[in-house]
């Protein structure tokens, strides 16, 4: 049976709809950066998703080609994820989607190296007739975070974020979203097949311990 990240690492992909604190390990990703409204038909975001999946499935199916990846085992392509921010905005303003900056990512198994990734980008570009040159091999170390399973439309995410903020305040933490540690979403539903009210999205925010009195 193919290795499935969602099942093997449920603590990171299948949280309950109440906040929990997790220490997220360092992992490698296929990443594409961009800016703008993700809902624009055939816009930059939609094109980026196409690139991500082109590279991801080229790697997944590599065992059927002459290119052999050391340590390879069959796996399910992990879910799409995204890091989001807006310039000069504290948090996320869902009313200004045109101002979004984003890094869309798909996790890579640990056995895939930078060399394997570069092969996949070149191969996907040639075989799928799609320019995949914007894809990056990215290592992300999220560290200590709070997360929740948000159920419903993206525009209602602030309600779940408020629940997370209250939870970390009660437990001695503070939100640590900044230019390096970003608002993170993991998309557990296929938005093309499910109605918005049933969309499942993991929302994850970086946190840190609240400073003791006196700043120490």
PDB file of C-alpha atoms in Angstrom:
ATOM      1  CA  UNK A   1       0.000   0.000   0.000  1.00  0.00           C
ATOM      2  CA  UNK A   2       1.290   3.459  -0.920  1.00  0.00           C
ATOM      3  CA  UNK A   3       2.570   5.659   1.922  1.00  0.00           C
ATOM      4  CA  UNK A   4       0.002   8.348   2.759  1.00  0.00           C
ATOM      5  CA  UNK A   5       1.235  11.404   4.664  1.00  0.00           C
ATOM      6  CA  UNK A   6      -2.316  12.239   5.797  1.00  0.00           C
ATOM      7  CA  UNK A   7      -2.660   8.863   7.525  1.00  0.00           C
ATOM      8  CA  UNK A   8       0.902   8.508   8.808  1.00  0.00           C
ATOM      9  CA  UNK A   9       1.077  12.057  10.206  1.00  0.00           C
ATOM     10  CA  UNK A  10      -2.482  12.654  11.342  1.00  0.00           C
ATOM     11  CA  UNK A  11      -1.327  15.131  13.988  1.00  0.00           C
ATOM     12  CA  UNK A  12      -0.253  17.528  11.215  1.00  0.00           C
ATOM     13  CA  UNK A  13      -2.967  16.902   8.624  1.00  0.00           C
ATOM     14  CA  UNK A  14      -6.076  15.888  10.539  1.00  0.00           C
ATOM     15  CA  UNK A  15      -6.453  18.048  13.656  1.00  0.00           C
ATOM     16  CA  UNK A  16      -9.819  18.358  15.350  1.00  0.00           C
ATOM     17  CA  UNK A  17     -11.925  21.488  15.018  1.00  0.00           C
ATOM     18  CA  UNK A  18     -10.445  22.825  18.221  1.00  0.00           C
ATOM     19  CA  UNK A  19      -6.953  24.298  18.649  1.00  0.00           C
ATOM     20  CA  UNK A  20      -3.915  22.178  19.352  1.00  0.00           C
ATOM     21  CA  UNK A  21      -0.227  22.982  19.713  1.00  0.00           C
ATOM     22  CA  UNK A  22       2.231  21.098  17.507  1.00  0.00           C
ATOM     23  CA  UNK A  23       5.966  21.177  16.888  1.00  0.00           C
ATOM     24  CA  UNK A  24       6.243  20.830  13.122  1.00  0.00           C
ATOM     25  CA  UNK A  25       9.437  19.164  11.869  1.00  0.00           C
ATOM     26  CA  UNK A  26      11.538  20.497   9.022  1.00  0.00           C
ATOM     27  CA  UNK A  27      10.401  19.241   5.612  1.00  0.00           C
ATOM     28  CA  UNK A  28      11.102  19.790   1.928  1.00  0.00           C
ATOM     29  CA  UNK A  29       8.507  21.076  -0.526  1.00  0.00           C
ATOM     30  CA  UNK A  30       7.857  21.902  -4.139  1.00  0.00           C
ATOM     31  CA  UNK A  31       7.042  25.620  -4.009  1.00  0.00           C
ATOM     32  CA  UNK A  32       5.796  28.315  -6.366  1.00  0.00           C
ATOM     33  CA  UNK A  33       5.612  31.973  -5.310  1.00  0.00           C
ATOM     34  CA  UNK A  34       3.171  34.542  -6.583  1.00  0.00           C
ATOM     35  CA  UNK A  35       0.888  37.469  -5.915  1.00  0.00           C
ATOM     36  CA  UNK A  36      -2.764  38.266  -6.517  1.00  0.00           C
ATOM     37  CA  UNK A  37      -6.293  36.959  -6.150  1.00  0.00           C
ATOM     38  CA  UNK A  38      -6.306  33.132  -6.057  1.00  0.00           C
ATOM     39  CA  UNK A  39      -9.828  33.083  -7.508  1.00  0.00           C
ATOM     40  CA  UNK A  40      -8.905  34.738 -10.817  1.00  0.00           C
ATOM     41  CA  UNK A  41      -9.742  32.234 -13.588  1.00  0.00           C
ATOM     42  CA  UNK A  42      -6.527  30.978 -15.186  1.00  0.00           C
ATOM     43  CA  UNK A  43      -4.664  33.560 -13.091  1.00  0.00           C
ATOM     44  CA  UNK A  44      -1.199  33.314 -11.611  1.00  0.00           C
ATOM     45  CA  UNK A  45      -2.351  31.209  -8.665  1.00  0.00           C
ATOM     46  CA  UNK A  46      -4.216  28.681 -10.814  1.00  0.00           C
ATOM     47  CA  UNK A  47      -1.204  28.370 -13.101  1.00  0.00           C
ATOM     48  CA  UNK A  48       1.056  27.841 -10.094  1.00  0.00           C
ATOM     49  CA  UNK A  49      -1.114  24.952  -8.909  1.00  0.00           C
ATOM     50  CA  UNK A  50      -0.740  23.356 -12.327  1.00  0.00           C
ATOM     51  CA  UNK A  51       3.047  23.588 -12.056  1.00  0.00           C
ATOM     52  CA  UNK A  52       3.070  22.098  -8.558  1.00  0.00           C
ATOM     53  CA  UNK A  53       1.053  19.059  -9.556  1.00  0.00           C
ATOM     54  CA  UNK A  54       2.999  18.577 -12.785  1.00  0.00           C
ATOM     55  CA  UNK A  55       6.251  18.302 -10.825  1.00  0.00           C
ATOM     56  CA  UNK A  56       4.684  16.342  -7.960  1.00  0.00           C
ATOM     57  CA  UNK A  57       3.246  13.635 -10.214  1.00  0.00           C
ATOM     58  CA  UNK A  58       6.417  13.434 -12.287  1.00  0.00           C
ATOM     59  CA  UNK A  59       8.268  12.546  -9.081  1.00  0.00           C
ATOM     60  CA  UNK A  60       5.558  10.179  -7.886  1.00  0.00           C
ATOM     61  CA  UNK A  61       5.602   8.240 -11.165  1.00  0.00           C
ATOM     62  CA  UNK A  62       9.387   8.334 -11.615  1.00  0.00           C
ATOM     63  CA  UNK A  63       9.680   4.622 -10.808  1.00  0.00           C
ATOM     64  CA  UNK A  64       8.039   3.893 -14.161  1.00  0.00           C
ATOM     65  CA  UNK A  65      10.818   5.739 -16.009  1.00  0.00           C
ATOM     66  CA  UNK A  66      14.523   5.164 -16.553  1.00  0.00           C
ATOM     67  CA  UNK A  67      15.275   7.705 -13.811  1.00  0.00           C
ATOM     68  CA  UNK A  68      15.670   5.975 -10.462  1.00  0.00           C
ATOM     69  CA  UNK A  69      15.447   7.795  -7.128  1.00  0.00           C
ATOM     70  CA  UNK A  70      17.500   6.263  -4.337  1.00  0.00           C
ATOM     71  CA  UNK A  71      15.324   5.032  -1.470  1.00  0.00           C
ATOM     72  CA  UNK A  72      12.114   5.522  -3.465  1.00  0.00           C
ATOM     73  CA  UNK A  73       8.856   3.964  -2.274  1.00  0.00           C
ATOM     74  CA  UNK A  74       5.351   4.484  -3.619  1.00  0.00           C
ATOM     75  CA  UNK A  75       3.390   7.277  -1.952  1.00  0.00           C
ATOM     76  CA  UNK A  76       0.258   9.367  -2.247  1.00  0.00           C
ATOM     77  CA  UNK A  77       0.939  12.955  -3.318  1.00  0.00           C
ATOM     78  CA  UNK A  78       0.349  15.053  -0.162  1.00  0.00           C
ATOM     79  CA  UNK A  79      -2.317  17.762  -0.085  1.00  0.00           C
ATOM     80  CA  UNK A  80      -1.867  21.242  -1.490  1.00  0.00           C
ATOM     81  CA  UNK A  81      -0.746  23.837   1.066  1.00  0.00           C
ATOM     82  CA  UNK A  82      -0.275  27.580   1.044  1.00  0.00           C
ATOM     83  CA  UNK A  83       1.505  30.326   2.964  1.00  0.00           C
ATOM     84  CA  UNK A  84      -0.255  33.702   2.753  1.00  0.00           C
ATOM     85  CA  UNK A  85       0.480  37.317   3.656  1.00  0.00           C
ATOM     86  CA  UNK A  86      -0.219  40.900   2.613  1.00  0.00           C
ATOM     87  CA  UNK A  87       2.220  43.777   2.745  1.00  0.00           C
ATOM     88  CA  UNK A  88       1.723  46.086   5.727  1.00  0.00           C
ATOM     89  CA  UNK A  89      -1.231  44.047   7.030  1.00  0.00           C
ATOM     90  CA  UNK A  90      -1.351  42.472  10.477  1.00  0.00           C
ATOM     91  CA  UNK A  91      -2.876  39.052   9.921  1.00  0.00           C
ATOM     92  CA  UNK A  92      -4.922  38.430   6.772  1.00  0.00           C
ATOM     93  CA  UNK A  93      -7.527  40.740   5.236  1.00  0.00           C
ATOM     94  CA  UNK A  94      -9.860  38.502   3.243  1.00  0.00           C
ATOM     95  CA  UNK A  95     -11.555  41.538   1.693  1.00  0.00           C
ATOM     96  CA  UNK A  96      -8.386  42.412  -0.240  1.00  0.00           C
ATOM     97  CA  UNK A  97      -7.596  39.234  -2.135  1.00  0.00           C
ATOM     98  CA  UNK A  98      -5.835  41.123  -4.930  1.00  0.00           C
ATOM     99  CA  UNK A  99      -3.168  42.090  -2.382  1.00  0.00           C
ATOM    100  CA  UNK A 100      -2.302  38.537  -1.400  1.00  0.00           C
ATOM    101  CA  UNK A 101       1.262  37.293  -1.577  1.00  0.00           C
ATOM    102  CA  UNK A 102       1.488  33.522  -1.497  1.00  0.00           C
ATOM    103  CA  UNK A 103       3.779  30.538  -1.613  1.00  0.00           C
ATOM    104  CA  UNK A 104       1.923  27.431  -2.730  1.00  0.00           C
ATOM    105  CA  UNK A 105       3.580  24.153  -1.777  1.00  0.00           C
ATOM    106  CA  UNK A 106       3.298  20.371  -1.888  1.00  0.00           C
ATOM    107  CA  UNK A 107       5.358  18.350   0.559  1.00  0.00           C
ATOM    108  CA  UNK A 108       8.076  16.044  -0.738  1.00  0.00           C
ATOM    109  CA  UNK A 109       9.074  12.672   0.713  1.00  0.00           C
ATOM    110  CA  UNK A 110      12.422  12.869   2.507  1.00  0.00           C
ATOM    111  CA  UNK A 111      14.153  10.638  -0.049  1.00  0.00           C
ATOM    112  CA  UNK A 112      13.721  13.201  -2.839  1.00  0.00           C
ATOM    113  CA  UNK A 113      16.847  15.305  -3.270  1.00  0.00           C
ATOM    114  CA  UNK A 114      17.447  18.634  -4.976  1.00  0.00           C
ATOM    115  CA  UNK A 115      18.902  16.691  -7.917  1.00  0.00           C
ATOM    116  CA  UNK A 116      15.732  14.578  -8.193  1.00  0.00           C
ATOM    117  CA  UNK A 117      13.624  17.728  -8.027  1.00  0.00           C
ATOM    118  CA  UNK A 118      15.587  19.395 -10.830  1.00  0.00           C
ATOM    119  CA  UNK A 119      15.131  16.280 -12.980  1.00  0.00           C
ATOM    120  CA  UNK A 120      11.373  16.413 -12.361  1.00  0.00           C
ATOM    121  CA  UNK A 121      11.108  20.115 -13.278  1.00  0.00           C
ATOM    122  CA  UNK A 122      12.952  19.510 -16.551  1.00  0.00           C
ATOM    123  CA  UNK A 123      10.974  16.348 -17.331  1.00  0.00           C
ATOM    124  CA  UNK A 124       7.590  17.873 -16.509  1.00  0.00           C
ATOM    125  CA  UNK A 125       8.361  20.894 -18.688  1.00  0.00           C
ATOM    126  CA  UNK A 126       9.225  18.646 -21.622  1.00  0.00           C
ATOM    127  CA  UNK A 127       6.543  15.967 -21.306  1.00  0.00           C
ATOM    128  CA  UNK A 128       3.608  18.039 -20.092  1.00  0.00           C
ATOM    129  CA  UNK A 129       4.384  21.033 -22.341  1.00  0.00           C
ATOM    130  CA  UNK A 130       4.189  23.303 -19.292  1.00  0.00           C
ATOM    131  CA  UNK A 131       6.819  25.795 -18.156  1.00  0.00           C
ATOM    132  CA  UNK A 132       7.703  24.577 -14.648  1.00  0.00           C
ATOM    133  CA  UNK A 133      10.713  26.846 -14.191  1.00  0.00           C
ATOM    134  CA  UNK A 134       9.036  28.774 -11.348  1.00  0.00           C
ATOM    135  CA  UNK A 135       9.042  25.708  -9.135  1.00  0.00           C
ATOM    136  CA  UNK A 136      11.504  25.838  -6.230  1.00  0.00           C
ATOM    137  CA  UNK A 137      12.913  23.182  -3.924  1.00  0.00           C
ATOM    138  CA  UNK A 138      12.140  24.723  -0.541  1.00  0.00           C
ATOM    139  CA  UNK A 139      13.033  23.593   2.984  1.00  0.00           C
ATOM    140  CA  UNK A 140      10.654  24.904   5.654  1.00  0.00           C
ATOM    141  CA  UNK A 141      11.168  24.713   9.411  1.00  0.00           C
ATOM    142  CA  UNK A 142       7.864  25.788  10.977  1.00  0.00           C
ATOM    143  CA  UNK A 143       8.620  24.822  14.554  1.00  0.00           C
ATOM    144  CA  UNK A 144       6.116  25.555  17.318  1.00  0.00           C
ATOM    145  CA  UNK A 145       2.620  26.281  15.993  1.00  0.00           C
ATOM    146  CA  UNK A 146      -1.060  26.256  16.855  1.00  0.00           C
ATOM    147  CA  UNK A 147      -3.483  24.710  14.384  1.00  0.00           C
ATOM    148  CA  UNK A 148      -7.161  23.939  13.933  1.00  0.00           C
ATOM    149  CA  UNK A 149      -9.379  22.239  11.366  1.00  0.00           C
ATOM    150  CA  UNK A 150     -11.505  24.999   9.865  1.00  0.00           C
ATOM    151  CA  UNK A 151     -14.733  23.765   8.299  1.00  0.00           C
ATOM    152  CA  UNK A 152     -16.411  26.141   5.882  1.00  0.00           C
ATOM    153  CA  UNK A 153     -15.557  28.867   3.338  1.00  0.00           C
ATOM    154  CA  UNK A 154     -12.169  30.545   3.378  1.00  0.00           C
ATOM    155  CA  UNK A 155     -13.782  33.931   4.077  1.00  0.00           C
ATOM    156  CA  UNK A 156     -14.929  32.607   7.477  1.00  0.00           C
ATOM    157  CA  UNK A 157     -11.431  31.624   8.559  1.00  0.00           C
ATOM    158  CA  UNK A 158     -11.165  34.662  10.892  1.00  0.00           C
ATOM    159  CA  UNK A 159     -13.669  32.922  13.185  1.00  0.00           C
ATOM    160  CA  UNK A 160     -11.323  29.929  13.586  1.00  0.00           C
ATOM    161  CA  UNK A 161      -8.284  32.204  13.919  1.00  0.00           C
ATOM    162  CA  UNK A 162     -10.026  34.026  16.784  1.00  0.00           C
ATOM    163  CA  UNK A 163     -10.556  30.686  18.537  1.00  0.00           C
ATOM    164  CA  UNK A 164      -6.855  29.861  18.109  1.00  0.00           C
ATOM    165  CA  UNK A 165      -5.788  33.276  19.406  1.00  0.00           C
ATOM    166  CA  UNK A 166      -7.925  32.868  22.527  1.00  0.00           C
ATOM    167  CA  UNK A 167      -6.515  29.380  23.081  1.00  0.00           C
ATOM    168  CA  UNK A 168      -2.858  30.409  22.900  1.00  0.00           C
ATOM    169  CA  UNK A 169      -3.509  33.407  25.173  1.00  0.00           C
ATOM    170  CA  UNK A 170      -5.034  31.094  27.776  1.00  0.00           C
ATOM    171  CA  UNK A 171      -2.071  28.722  27.520  1.00  0.00           C
ATOM    172  CA  UNK A 172       0.769  31.219  27.823  1.00  0.00           C
ATOM    173  CA  UNK A 173       1.686  31.730  24.175  1.00  0.00           C
ATOM    174  CA  UNK A 174       1.546  34.623  21.723  1.00  0.00           C
ATOM    175  CA  UNK A 175       1.044  34.672  17.969  1.00  0.00           C
ATOM    176  CA  UNK A 176       4.358  34.837  16.100  1.00  0.00           C
ATOM    177  CA  UNK A 177       3.180  35.498  12.537  1.00  0.00           C
ATOM    178  CA  UNK A 178       5.796  37.707  10.850  1.00  0.00           C
ATOM    179  CA  UNK A 179       7.671  38.071   7.549  1.00  0.00           C
ATOM    180  CA  UNK A 180       9.453  34.758   8.082  1.00  0.00           C
ATOM    181  CA  UNK A 181       6.745  32.758   9.886  1.00  0.00           C
ATOM    182  CA  UNK A 182       3.538  32.943   7.884  1.00  0.00           C
ATOM    183  CA  UNK A 183      -0.175  32.148   7.986  1.00  0.00           C
ATOM    184  CA  UNK A 184      -0.353  28.563   6.719  1.00  0.00           C
ATOM    185  CA  UNK A 185      -3.247  26.612   5.208  1.00  0.00           C
ATOM    186  CA  UNK A 186      -3.490  22.934   4.222  1.00  0.00           C
ATOM    187  CA  UNK A 187      -6.360  22.070   1.910  1.00  0.00           C
ATOM    188  CA  UNK A 188      -7.933  18.763   2.888  1.00  0.00           C
ATOM    189  CA  UNK A 189     -10.943  19.048   0.571  1.00  0.00           C
ATOM    190  CA  UNK A 190     -11.249  19.237  -3.194  1.00  0.00           C
ATOM    191  CA  UNK A 191     -12.969  22.591  -3.649  1.00  0.00           C
ATOM    192  CA  UNK A 192     -14.211  21.444  -7.059  1.00  0.00           C
ATOM    193  CA  UNK A 193     -16.212  18.585  -5.540  1.00  0.00           C
ATOM    194  CA  UNK A 194     -17.370  19.813  -2.115  1.00  0.00           C
ATOM    195  CA  UNK A 195     -19.661  22.705  -1.273  1.00  0.00           C
ATOM    196  CA  UNK A 196     -17.908  25.594   0.559  1.00  0.00           C
ATOM    197  CA  UNK A 197     -19.772  24.859   3.804  1.00  0.00           C
ATOM    198  CA  UNK A 198     -17.990  21.498   3.993  1.00  0.00           C
ATOM    199  CA  UNK A 199     -14.482  22.540   2.955  1.00  0.00           C
ATOM    200  CA  UNK A 200     -11.840  21.320   5.409  1.00  0.00           C
ATOM    201  CA  UNK A 201      -8.774  23.508   5.804  1.00  0.00           C
ATOM    202  CA  UNK A 202      -6.032  23.153   8.380  1.00  0.00           C
ATOM    203  CA  UNK A 203      -5.108  26.645   9.603  1.00  0.00           C
ATOM    204  CA  UNK A 204      -1.693  26.842  11.256  1.00  0.00           C
ATOM    205  CA  UNK A 205      -0.026  29.814  12.914  1.00  0.00           C
ATOM    206  CA  UNK A 206       3.461  30.052  14.403  1.00  0.00           C
ATOM    207  CA  UNK A 207       3.559  30.823  18.114  1.00  0.00           C
ATOM    208  CA  UNK A 208       6.094  31.454  20.853  1.00  0.00           C
ATOM    209  CA  UNK A 209       6.037  31.444  24.611  1.00  0.00           C
ATOM    210  CA  UNK A 210       4.694  34.611  26.185  1.00  0.00           C
ATOM    211  CA  UNK A 211       7.557  36.627  27.735  1.00  0.00           C
ATOM    212  CA  UNK A 212       7.713  36.540  31.505  1.00  0.00           C
ATOM    213  CA  UNK A 213       7.025  39.712  33.478  1.00  0.00           C
ATOM    214  CA  UNK A 214       9.936  42.102  33.070  1.00  0.00           C
ATOM    215  CA  UNK A 215      10.625  40.878  29.533  1.00  0.00           C
ATOM    216  CA  UNK A 216      12.637  37.809  30.520  1.00  0.00           C
TER     217      UNK A 216
END
